Coordinates of C-alpha atoms in Angstrom, one line a residue:
Chain A
M12 CA 99.9 127.8 87.7
T13 CA 101.0 124.3 86.4
E14 CA 104.3 122.7 85.9
S15 CA 105.0 120.6 82.9
M16 CA 106.5 117.2 84.1
G17 CA 107.0 115.5 80.7
L18 CA 105.7 112.1 80.3
M19 CA 104.2 110.3 83.4
K20 CA 102.5 106.9 83.9
G21 CA 98.8 107.5 85.0
N22 CA 99.0 105.9 88.3
E23 CA 102.1 108.0 89.3
A24 CA 100.8 111.1 88.0
M25 CA 97.6 110.7 90.0
A26 CA 99.7 109.9 93.1
E27 CA 101.7 113.2 92.8
A28 CA 98.8 115.1 92.0
A29 CA 97.3 113.9 95.4
L30 CA 100.5 114.9 97.2
R31 CA 100.2 118.4 95.6
A32 CA 96.4 118.6 96.7
G33 CA 97.6 118.3 100.3
C34 CA 97.1 114.5 100.8
R35 CA 99.0 113.8 104.0
A36 CA 98.0 110.3 104.7
Y37 CA 97.9 107.1 102.5
F38 CA 96.6 103.6 103.5
G39 CA 96.4 100.7 101.0
Y40 CA 97.0 97.1 100.1
P41 CA 98.7 96.0 97.2
I42 CA 96.7 94.9 94.2
T43 CA 97.3 94.9 90.4
P44 CA 97.0 97.2 88.3
Q45 CA 97.5 100.2 90.6
N46 CA 100.6 99.2 92.5
E47 CA 102.4 102.3 91.2
I48 CA 100.3 104.6 93.3
P49 CA 101.4 103.1 96.9
D50 CA 104.8 102.6 95.7
Y51 CA 105.0 106.3 94.7
M52 CA 103.4 107.2 97.9
A53 CA 105.8 104.9 99.9
R54 CA 108.8 106.8 98.4
R55 CA 107.4 110.4 98.5
L56 CA 104.7 110.9 101.2
P57 CA 106.9 110.5 104.3
K58 CA 109.3 112.8 102.6
R59 CA 106.6 115.4 102.7
G60 CA 105.7 115.0 106.3
G61 CA 103.1 112.5 105.6
I62 CA 102.2 109.1 106.4
F63 CA 102.3 106.1 104.3
L64 CA 101.1 102.8 105.7
Q65 CA 100.5 99.3 104.1
A66 CA 97.7 97.9 105.8
E67 CA 96.9 94.2 106.4
S68 CA 94.1 94.1 104.0
E69 CA 91.7 96.5 102.0
V70 CA 89.1 96.2 105.0
A71 CA 91.7 97.7 107.4
A72 CA 93.0 100.2 104.8
I73 CA 89.7 101.8 104.5
N74 CA 89.2 101.8 108.2
M75 CA 92.4 103.6 108.7
V76 CA 91.2 106.0 106.0
Y77 CA 88.0 106.5 108.1
G78 CA 90.2 107.2 111.3
A79 CA 92.5 109.7 109.7
G80 CA 90.0 111.3 107.7
G81 CA 87.7 111.6 110.9
A82 CA 90.7 113.4 112.6
G83 CA 90.8 115.9 109.7
V84 CA 93.7 115.1 107.6
R85 CA 93.5 114.8 103.7
V86 CA 93.5 111.0 103.3
M87 CA 93.3 108.6 100.5
T88 CA 93.5 105.0 99.4
S89 CA 93.7 103.3 96.2
S90 CA 92.9 99.8 95.2
S91 CA 91.3 97.9 92.0
S92 CA 88.1 96.1 91.9
P93 CA 88.3 93.0 94.4
G94 CA 90.1 95.3 96.8
I95 CA 87.3 97.9 96.4
S96 CA 84.6 95.2 97.2
L97 CA 86.4 94.7 100.3
M98 CA 86.0 98.4 101.2
Q99 CA 82.5 98.7 100.6
E100 CA 81.4 98.4 104.3
G101 CA 84.0 101.1 105.4
L102 CA 82.7 103.3 102.5
S103 CA 79.1 102.8 103.9
Y104 CA 80.3 104.0 107.4
I105 CA 82.3 106.9 105.9
A106 CA 79.6 108.2 103.7
C107 CA 77.0 107.9 106.9
A108 CA 79.7 109.7 109.3
E109 CA 80.4 112.3 106.6
I110 CA 84.2 111.8 106.5
P111 CA 86.0 113.5 103.4
C112 CA 88.5 111.0 101.7
V113 CA 89.5 110.1 98.1
I114 CA 89.3 106.6 96.8
I115 CA 91.0 105.8 93.5
N116 CA 89.6 102.5 91.8
M117 CA 91.6 101.3 88.9
V118 CA 89.1 98.9 87.8
R119 CA 90.1 95.4 86.5
S120 CA 87.8 92.9 85.2
G121 CA 85.5 90.6 87.3
P122 CA 83.4 89.0 88.7
G123 CA 85.7 87.1 91.3
L124 CA 89.3 87.4 91.0
G125 CA 88.6 88.1 87.3
G126 CA 91.8 89.3 85.7
I127 CA 94.2 92.2 85.9
L128 CA 93.2 93.8 82.3
P129 CA 91.2 97.0 82.1
A130 CA 87.4 96.9 82.6
Q131 CA 84.3 99.0 83.5
G132 CA 82.4 96.4 85.4
D133 CA 82.5 98.4 88.7
Y134 CA 80.2 101.0 87.5
F135 CA 77.2 100.0 89.4
Q136 CA 79.2 99.4 92.5
A137 CA 80.9 102.7 92.3
T138 CA 77.8 104.9 91.4
K139 CA 74.7 103.3 93.1
G140 CA 76.2 103.3 96.4
G141 CA 78.3 99.9 96.7
G142 CA 77.8 99.1 100.4
H143 CA 74.7 98.9 102.3
G144 CA 72.2 101.7 103.1
D145 CA 71.1 104.8 101.3
Y146 CA 74.1 106.7 100.1
K147 CA 76.3 107.9 97.2
L148 CA 80.0 108.5 96.4
L149 CA 80.9 111.3 94.3
V150 CA 82.3 109.5 91.2
L151 CA 84.5 111.1 88.6
A152 CA 85.8 109.2 85.6
P153 CA 89.0 110.7 83.8
S154 CA 89.7 109.4 80.4
T155 CA 93.4 110.9 80.0
V156 CA 96.4 111.1 82.3
Q157 CA 96.1 114.9 82.4
E158 CA 92.4 114.7 83.2
A159 CA 93.2 112.0 85.9
V160 CA 95.8 114.6 87.3
D161 CA 93.2 117.5 87.5
I162 CA 90.3 115.3 88.9
T163 CA 92.6 113.8 91.5
Y164 CA 93.7 117.3 92.6
E165 CA 90.2 118.6 92.8
A166 CA 88.8 115.5 94.4
F167 CA 90.1 116.5 97.8
D168 CA 88.5 120.0 97.7
L169 CA 85.2 118.3 96.7
A170 CA 85.6 115.5 99.4
D171 CA 86.0 118.4 102.0
K172 CA 83.5 120.7 100.5
Y173 CA 80.7 117.7 100.7
R174 CA 82.5 115.8 103.5
N175 CA 81.8 113.0 101.5
P176 CA 84.0 110.1 99.9
V177 CA 84.9 111.0 96.3
M178 CA 85.9 107.9 94.0
I179 CA 88.0 108.3 90.9
L180 CA 87.0 105.5 88.7
G181 CA 89.8 104.8 86.1
D182 CA 91.0 101.5 84.6
G183 CA 94.4 99.5 84.2
L184 CA 94.6 101.3 80.9
L185 CA 94.5 104.7 82.3
G186 CA 96.9 103.7 85.1
Q187 CA 99.5 102.3 82.8
M188 CA 99.7 104.5 80.1
M189 CA 102.3 107.3 79.9
E190 CA 101.3 110.7 78.7
S191 CA 102.6 114.4 79.1
V192 CA 101.2 116.1 82.0
R193 CA 101.2 119.3 83.4
L194 CA 100.9 119.3 87.4
P195 CA 99.2 122.0 89.6
K196 CA 100.9 123.9 92.2
P197 CA 101.0 122.3 95.8
V198 CA 98.0 123.7 97.8
G199 CA 98.6 126.1 100.4
Y200 CA 96.4 126.8 103.3
L201 CA 93.7 124.3 104.1
E202 CA 90.5 125.2 106.0
E203 CA 90.1 124.1 109.8
K204 CA 87.8 121.3 110.2
P205 CA 86.2 122.0 113.7
W206 CA 84.2 118.7 113.5
A207 CA 87.4 116.8 113.4
T208 CA 88.3 114.4 116.4
T209 CA 91.9 115.7 116.9
G210 CA 91.6 116.0 120.9
C211 CA 89.1 118.4 122.1
G212 CA 91.2 120.4 124.6
Y213 CA 89.2 122.3 126.9
G214 CA 86.3 122.6 124.4
E215 CA 83.3 120.3 123.7
P216 CA 84.0 116.6 122.6
R217 CA 83.3 115.9 119.0
V218 CA 82.0 112.6 118.0
I219 CA 82.3 111.0 114.5
N220 CA 79.6 108.3 114.3
S221 CA 77.1 106.6 111.9
L222 CA 75.0 104.8 114.5
Y223 CA 71.5 106.5 115.1
I224 CA 69.2 103.9 116.8
E225 CA 66.2 106.0 116.6
G226 CA 64.2 105.8 113.5
P227 CA 63.6 109.4 113.3
I228 CA 67.1 110.8 113.9
M229 CA 68.5 108.0 111.5
E230 CA 65.9 109.1 108.7
E231 CA 67.0 112.9 109.4
R232 CA 70.8 111.7 109.1
I233 CA 70.0 110.2 105.8
R234 CA 67.9 113.2 104.5
R235 CA 70.9 115.4 105.6
I236 CA 73.4 113.6 103.4
F237 CA 70.8 113.4 100.5
R238 CA 70.6 117.1 100.8
K239 CA 74.1 117.2 100.0
Y240 CA 73.4 114.9 97.1
A241 CA 71.0 117.1 95.8
Q242 CA 73.6 120.1 95.9
M243 CA 76.0 117.7 93.9
E244 CA 73.3 117.2 91.4
Q245 CA 73.2 120.9 91.1
D246 CA 76.6 121.8 91.0
E247 CA 79.0 118.8 90.2
V248 CA 77.4 117.5 86.8
R249 CA 80.2 117.1 84.4
W250 CA 80.6 115.9 80.9
E251 CA 82.3 116.4 77.5
E252 CA 80.7 116.5 74.2
Y253 CA 82.5 116.1 70.9
L254 CA 80.8 116.9 67.6
T255 CA 77.4 116.8 69.0
E256 CA 76.1 119.9 67.6
D257 CA 74.8 118.6 64.1
A258 CA 74.9 114.9 65.2
E259 CA 72.1 112.5 64.6
L260 CA 73.6 109.7 66.5
L261 CA 75.6 109.7 69.5
V262 CA 78.2 107.5 71.0
A263 CA 78.0 107.6 74.8
A264 CA 81.1 106.3 76.6
Y265 CA 83.3 107.3 79.7
G266 CA 86.9 106.8 80.8
S267 CA 89.4 105.0 78.5
T268 CA 86.5 103.7 76.4
A269 CA 85.6 107.3 75.5
R270 CA 88.9 107.9 74.0
I271 CA 88.7 105.0 71.8
A272 CA 85.2 105.9 70.9
K273 CA 86.5 109.3 69.9
T274 CA 88.6 108.0 67.3
A275 CA 85.8 105.8 65.9
V276 CA 83.6 109.0 65.8
A277 CA 86.4 110.9 64.0
R278 CA 86.5 108.1 61.4
A279 CA 82.7 107.9 61.0
R280 CA 82.8 111.7 60.5
D281 CA 85.3 111.2 57.8
K282 CA 83.0 108.8 56.1
G283 CA 80.4 111.5 55.9
M284 CA 78.1 110.2 59.0
A285 CA 76.7 112.9 61.5
I286 CA 78.0 111.2 64.5
G287 CA 79.0 112.7 68.0
L288 CA 80.4 111.5 71.3
F289 CA 78.9 112.3 74.9
R290 CA 81.3 111.4 77.6
P291 CA 79.8 111.6 81.2
I292 CA 82.9 112.7 83.6
S293 CA 80.8 112.8 86.7
L294 CA 79.3 109.3 86.8
Y295 CA 77.6 110.3 90.0
P296 CA 76.0 112.8 89.8
F297 CA 75.2 111.6 86.2
P298 CA 74.5 114.1 83.5
Y299 CA 70.9 113.1 82.9
G300 CA 69.7 116.4 82.4
K301 CA 72.1 117.3 79.4
L302 CA 71.5 113.8 77.9
R303 CA 67.8 114.3 77.9
E304 CA 68.2 117.7 76.0
L305 CA 70.5 116.1 73.3
A306 CA 68.3 113.0 73.1
G307 CA 65.3 115.2 72.0
R308 CA 67.0 115.9 68.6
L309 CA 68.8 112.5 68.1
K310 CA 67.9 109.5 66.2
G311 CA 69.8 107.1 68.5
I312 CA 72.6 106.5 71.1
L313 CA 75.1 103.9 70.9
T314 CA 76.6 103.2 74.4
V315 CA 80.1 101.5 74.5
E316 CA 81.5 100.2 77.7
M317 CA 84.1 97.6 78.7
S318 CA 81.4 95.8 80.6
M319 CA 78.2 93.7 79.7
G320 CA 76.1 97.0 80.1
Q321 CA 76.1 99.0 83.3
M322 CA 76.2 102.8 82.3
V323 CA 73.7 102.1 79.6
E324 CA 70.9 101.9 82.3
D325 CA 71.6 105.6 83.4
I326 CA 71.8 106.5 79.6
K327 CA 68.3 104.9 79.1
L328 CA 67.2 106.7 82.4
G329 CA 68.5 110.0 81.0
V330 CA 67.2 109.7 77.5
E331 CA 63.5 108.7 78.9
G332 CA 62.6 106.9 75.6
A333 CA 63.2 110.0 73.5
C334 CA 65.6 108.0 71.1
P335 CA 66.7 104.4 70.7
V336 CA 69.5 103.4 72.8
S337 CA 71.8 100.4 71.8
F338 CA 74.8 98.8 73.4
Y339 CA 78.0 97.5 72.5
G340 CA 80.4 96.0 75.2
R341 CA 83.6 94.0 75.7
A342 CA 84.3 92.5 79.0
G343 CA 86.9 90.1 80.9
G344 CA 89.7 92.8 80.1
M345 CA 89.0 92.8 76.3
I346 CA 89.3 96.4 74.9
P347 CA 87.1 97.5 72.0
T348 CA 89.1 98.8 69.0
P349 CA 88.1 101.9 67.1
G350 CA 87.4 99.6 64.2
E351 CA 84.7 97.4 66.3
I352 CA 83.1 100.5 67.5
L353 CA 83.0 102.2 64.0
T354 CA 81.4 98.7 62.6
Q355 CA 78.6 99.2 65.4
I356 CA 78.2 102.9 64.3
E357 CA 77.7 102.1 60.8
A358 CA 75.3 99.3 61.5
M359 CA 73.3 101.7 63.5
W360 CA 73.6 104.6 60.9
S361 CA 72.4 102.1 58.1
R362 CA 69.2 101.3 60.1
L363 CA 68.3 104.9 60.6
P364 CA 65.0 105.9 58.9
Chain B
M24 CA 80.5 119.6 153.2
E25 CA 83.5 117.7 152.0
L26 CA 83.3 116.1 148.6
V27 CA 84.8 112.6 149.0
A28 CA 83.6 110.9 145.9
A29 CA 82.6 112.3 142.4
R30 CA 82.0 111.1 138.9
P31 CA 85.0 111.7 137.0
G32 CA 85.1 114.8 134.6
T33 CA 85.8 112.3 131.8
L34 CA 82.5 110.6 132.2
T35 CA 79.2 112.4 130.8
D36 CA 76.2 112.6 133.0
K37 CA 74.3 110.2 130.7
P38 CA 73.2 107.1 132.9
F39 CA 74.7 103.8 131.5
H40 CA 72.5 101.6 129.6
Y41 CA 74.2 98.4 130.7
C42 CA 72.2 95.5 132.4
P43 CA 72.2 95.1 136.2
G44 CA 75.3 93.0 137.2
C45 CA 77.3 93.9 134.0
T46 CA 80.7 95.1 134.8
H47 CA 81.0 97.4 131.7
G48 CA 80.0 100.3 134.1
I49 CA 82.9 99.5 136.5
I50 CA 85.5 99.4 133.6
H51 CA 84.1 102.6 132.1
R52 CA 84.6 104.3 135.1
L53 CA 88.1 103.0 135.7
V54 CA 88.9 104.1 132.0
A55 CA 87.7 107.6 132.8
E56 CA 89.4 107.8 136.1
V57 CA 92.7 107.0 134.4
L58 CA 92.1 109.5 131.8
E59 CA 91.5 112.2 134.2
E60 CA 94.4 111.1 136.4
L61 CA 96.8 111.1 133.6
D62 CA 95.3 114.4 132.3
L63 CA 94.5 112.9 128.9
R64 CA 90.9 114.2 128.4
G65 CA 91.9 117.2 126.1
K66 CA 94.2 115.1 123.7
A67 CA 92.2 111.6 123.9
I68 CA 90.4 110.1 121.1
G69 CA 88.4 107.0 122.0
I70 CA 87.2 104.5 119.7
A71 CA 83.8 102.8 120.3
S72 CA 83.2 99.3 118.8
V73 CA 80.3 97.3 118.1
G74 CA 78.5 95.3 120.7
C75 CA 77.3 96.3 124.0
S76 CA 79.9 99.0 124.4
V77 CA 78.6 100.6 121.1
F78 CA 77.5 103.7 122.9
A79 CA 80.9 104.4 124.6
Y80 CA 80.8 107.7 122.5
D81 CA 77.9 108.8 124.8
Y82 CA 79.6 108.2 128.1
F83 CA 83.3 109.2 127.6
R84 CA 83.6 113.0 127.7
C85 CA 86.5 113.3 125.1
D86 CA 86.6 113.1 121.2
M87 CA 85.4 109.9 120.0
Q88 CA 84.9 107.8 116.7
Q89 CA 82.6 105.0 116.5
A90 CA 84.1 102.1 114.4
A91 CA 82.7 99.3 112.3
H92 CA 82.5 95.7 113.9
G93 CA 86.2 94.8 114.6
R94 CA 87.7 97.5 112.9
A95 CA 88.7 99.8 115.9
P96 CA 92.3 99.1 115.8
A97 CA 92.4 100.1 112.2
V98 CA 90.7 103.3 113.0
A99 CA 92.8 104.1 115.8
T100 CA 95.9 103.2 113.7
G101 CA 94.5 106.0 111.2
I102 CA 94.1 108.5 114.0
K103 CA 97.2 108.0 115.9
R104 CA 99.5 107.8 112.8
T105 CA 98.3 111.1 111.7
Q106 CA 97.8 112.8 115.1
P107 CA 101.0 111.3 116.9
E108 CA 100.3 113.8 120.0
S109 CA 97.0 112.6 120.8
F110 CA 96.2 109.8 122.9
V111 CA 94.1 107.1 121.3
F112 CA 92.4 104.2 123.0
T113 CA 89.7 101.6 121.7
Y114 CA 87.2 99.9 123.9
Q115 CA 86.2 96.4 122.4
G116 CA 84.2 93.3 123.5
D117 CA 85.4 89.8 122.8
G118 CA 83.1 89.3 119.8
D119 CA 84.4 92.7 118.1
L120 CA 88.2 92.1 119.1
G121 CA 88.5 88.2 119.1
S122 CA 86.3 87.3 116.3
I123 CA 85.4 89.6 113.5
G124 CA 88.4 92.1 114.4
I125 CA 91.2 89.5 115.3
G126 CA 93.0 90.5 112.0
E127 CA 93.0 94.0 112.8
T128 CA 94.0 93.3 116.5
V129 CA 97.0 91.0 115.6
H130 CA 98.3 93.3 113.0
A131 CA 98.1 96.5 115.2
A132 CA 99.8 94.7 118.0
N133 CA 102.5 93.2 115.5
R134 CA 103.2 96.8 114.0
G135 CA 103.6 97.9 117.6
E136 CA 101.0 100.5 116.9
N137 CA 101.2 103.2 119.7
I138 CA 97.6 102.7 120.8
S139 CA 95.8 101.4 124.0
I140 CA 92.9 98.7 123.8
I141 CA 90.6 97.9 126.7
F142 CA 89.3 94.3 125.8
V143 CA 86.2 93.4 127.8
N144 CA 85.9 89.6 127.6
N145 CA 82.5 88.2 128.8
A146 CA 82.9 85.1 126.7
V147 CA 79.4 85.8 124.9
Y148 CA 77.9 88.1 122.3
G149 CA 75.9 90.3 124.6
M150 CA 74.2 92.9 122.4
T151 CA 72.8 90.3 119.9
G152 CA 71.5 88.2 122.7
G153 CA 73.8 85.7 123.8
Q154 CA 75.5 83.8 120.8
M155 CA 78.5 81.9 121.2
A156 CA 81.7 84.1 121.1
P157 CA 85.4 82.8 120.3
T158 CA 85.9 83.1 124.0
T159 CA 82.9 81.1 125.0
L160 CA 84.1 78.3 127.4
L161 CA 83.7 74.6 126.7
G162 CA 80.3 73.5 128.0
Q163 CA 79.0 76.9 128.2
R164 CA 75.6 77.1 126.8
S165 CA 74.7 80.0 124.4
T166 CA 71.8 80.5 121.9
T167 CA 74.2 79.2 119.1
S168 CA 75.7 76.6 121.2
P169 CA 72.5 75.5 122.9
G170 CA 74.0 71.9 124.1
G171 CA 77.2 73.7 125.4
R172 CA 80.4 74.6 123.5
E173 CA 82.1 71.5 122.1
A174 CA 85.6 71.5 121.0
K175 CA 84.8 69.3 118.0
A176 CA 82.1 71.4 116.6
H177 CA 83.2 74.7 117.8
G178 CA 86.8 74.8 118.5
Y179 CA 88.4 76.1 121.6
P180 CA 88.2 79.2 123.8
L181 CA 90.5 81.8 122.1
P182 CA 93.4 82.8 124.3
V183 CA 93.6 86.3 122.7
A184 CA 96.2 87.7 125.4
E185 CA 98.4 84.6 125.1
M186 CA 98.5 84.9 121.3
L187 CA 99.3 88.6 121.5
A188 CA 102.1 87.7 124.0
T189 CA 104.1 86.2 121.3
L190 CA 104.4 89.5 119.3
P191 CA 107.5 91.8 119.8
G192 CA 105.5 94.9 119.1
V193 CA 103.5 94.6 122.4
A194 CA 104.7 97.0 125.1
Y195 CA 102.1 96.3 127.6
L196 CA 99.7 93.2 128.1
A197 CA 97.6 92.0 131.0
R198 CA 94.6 90.2 131.9
T199 CA 92.5 91.2 135.1
K200 CA 89.1 90.9 136.3
V201 CA 86.8 93.3 138.2
T202 CA 84.8 90.8 140.6
S203 CA 86.4 92.3 143.7
P204 CA 87.7 95.5 145.1
A205 CA 91.1 94.1 144.8
G206 CA 90.4 93.2 141.2
I207 CA 89.1 96.5 140.5
H208 CA 92.3 98.1 142.0
T209 CA 94.5 95.7 140.0
T210 CA 92.5 96.6 136.6
K211 CA 92.9 100.2 137.3
R212 CA 96.7 99.8 137.8
A213 CA 96.8 97.7 134.8
I214 CA 94.8 100.4 132.5
K215 CA 97.2 103.1 133.9
L216 CA 100.3 101.1 132.9
A217 CA 98.8 100.5 129.4
F218 CA 98.0 104.2 129.0
R219 CA 101.4 105.2 130.3
A220 CA 103.1 102.7 127.6
Q221 CA 101.5 104.9 125.0
I222 CA 102.4 108.1 126.5
A223 CA 106.1 106.8 126.6
E224 CA 105.7 105.8 123.0
R225 CA 106.6 102.1 123.9
G226 CA 104.1 100.6 121.3
F227 CA 100.9 98.6 121.6
S228 CA 99.0 98.2 124.9
L229 CA 96.3 96.0 125.8
V230 CA 94.3 95.0 129.0
E231 CA 92.0 92.0 128.8
I232 CA 89.4 92.3 131.5
L233 CA 87.2 89.3 132.2
S234 CA 83.6 90.6 132.7
T235 CA 80.2 89.4 133.4
C236 CA 77.0 89.0 131.5
P237 CA 74.4 88.0 134.0
T238 CA 71.7 88.4 131.2
N239 CA 72.9 86.2 128.6
W240 CA 74.6 83.8 131.1
H241 CA 71.1 83.6 132.7
L242 CA 72.8 84.0 136.2
D243 CA 72.0 86.6 139.0
P244 CA 74.9 89.3 139.3
I245 CA 76.4 87.5 142.3
A246 CA 76.6 84.0 140.6
A247 CA 78.0 85.8 137.6
L248 CA 80.8 87.3 139.4
E249 CA 81.4 83.9 140.9
F250 CA 81.5 82.2 137.3
V251 CA 84.1 84.8 136.5
D252 CA 86.1 83.8 139.5
K253 CA 85.6 80.0 139.3
E254 CA 85.3 79.2 135.8
M255 CA 86.5 81.8 133.4
A256 CA 89.7 82.7 135.3
Q257 CA 90.7 79.0 135.1
V258 CA 90.6 79.3 131.3
Y259 CA 91.8 82.7 131.2
P260 CA 94.4 83.0 133.9
L261 CA 95.0 86.4 135.2
K262 CA 98.7 87.7 134.3
V263 CA 100.9 90.4 133.3
F264 CA 102.2 89.0 130.1
R265 CA 104.4 92.0 129.0
T266 CA 105.4 95.2 131.0
F267 CA 107.6 97.9 129.8
E268 CA 109.2 99.3 132.9

């Protein structure tokens, strides 16, 4: 059951999807280009019996998320690149303490203060841990406002299922554009969380913790969270294929960039080139298996990103040398055009044996 | 036989790991006694911080969360805001609260966050081996101020309670010490008032308790107590800064 809402801005649509997913607490700190999310939450969340609080910093915000998530409520934060950097300490603790929560990163350009324009330079930070120690976030990258809604809605279930933080990796483009959306129905009953610290009553106390000072116990803790990651790698791998069946060359791209690449792929098809698109949706767990399968019958893969080349490393890992991998990237908030990508496709096509 | 003294039900049976002469043990017990006397165990959620009291979750027999260094007031905020019926307290040292977590402390206080903080000030980083804290006294030696703290190089001892006393969101704020039976008695009364401030939904409450660190001060336990009485209490005067009744 969904409800058509007409046109909605990406950031607001995701905020509404979070509310419908049962998000009852939001903690965040202002940063462009995601301010519509806290603004929306500030207006709507208290009316639905939830808590909105503007924290004094992203450092505090993620630790409020830790506290609220540890006490069992569906909780989220949102930010953009420099703010997400500040949350890395908290995310490491949250992953080890196995607290479910959702983090939206509307990526802007970096390093440093960078700029407020769309970018994809946070891929490594999002998918390879980000903070200290051995852990992963479950990372999902939508490429349309509708997909952003669907993923946000599901992210809370995934966070609860794995007791792991789920990051939605968007960018300024996705957050700011308006598209027509259908919104899911608000969730009803949510399962109890017997591990949550809500006051133990007459029962046994619960402890939310990430400190295990003895090596063997800490190692077992890490192995325990990695068993969850193994499960995710089995059950949560997502991707989209477009015109891959007879393709000799693939463009690989995620998020907003994949939409632009899709247009370029369609144009290349019009020109008679056998090109397809491979779009990872889950960035962790990454669709290595599917990629390897496709690579066996390809003559090459062109990876396109709004970065100097980050996902391309996972593409190469997945391809295992089965075909050549090339890269085209724009950075600093510059968005590749379909024409630019088409030029890259044509160049690669013309070099084919 | 009549039982005249017992461990409060709010403390676990685990022996404290604290050094001989350290007053964390006394303070843990006072917190536990007040939790029990106010019948808070079932609805309490405690926050352990980073430092010597990092294992507080092993000692208090109530729901506990362990927080990153300095972040306990933010963690407590997340819990209390979403579980307003619960009782939320943090237990933090002076490095945790006064240095790396001073931002979280000031803002939680300024929001009038309805939480209670037990702030144990021993003027040194204990767990990491005796480094200078923001609360280290002028002239006091530490491993990172080996010649003694100098104002010009290291700044001044940070008067946390005096700073917080300027904020309207604070409902109860006191500084005490536990170097004598009378001090212990006063401290327990202060903790009880702080906890009652939260129960009455008056806002932020904090008790700063001057504590010893014989190990890192390189003093025997008696001399350490005397250091609190004669030196620390001069710089950090005992006072009820704010009360709500």
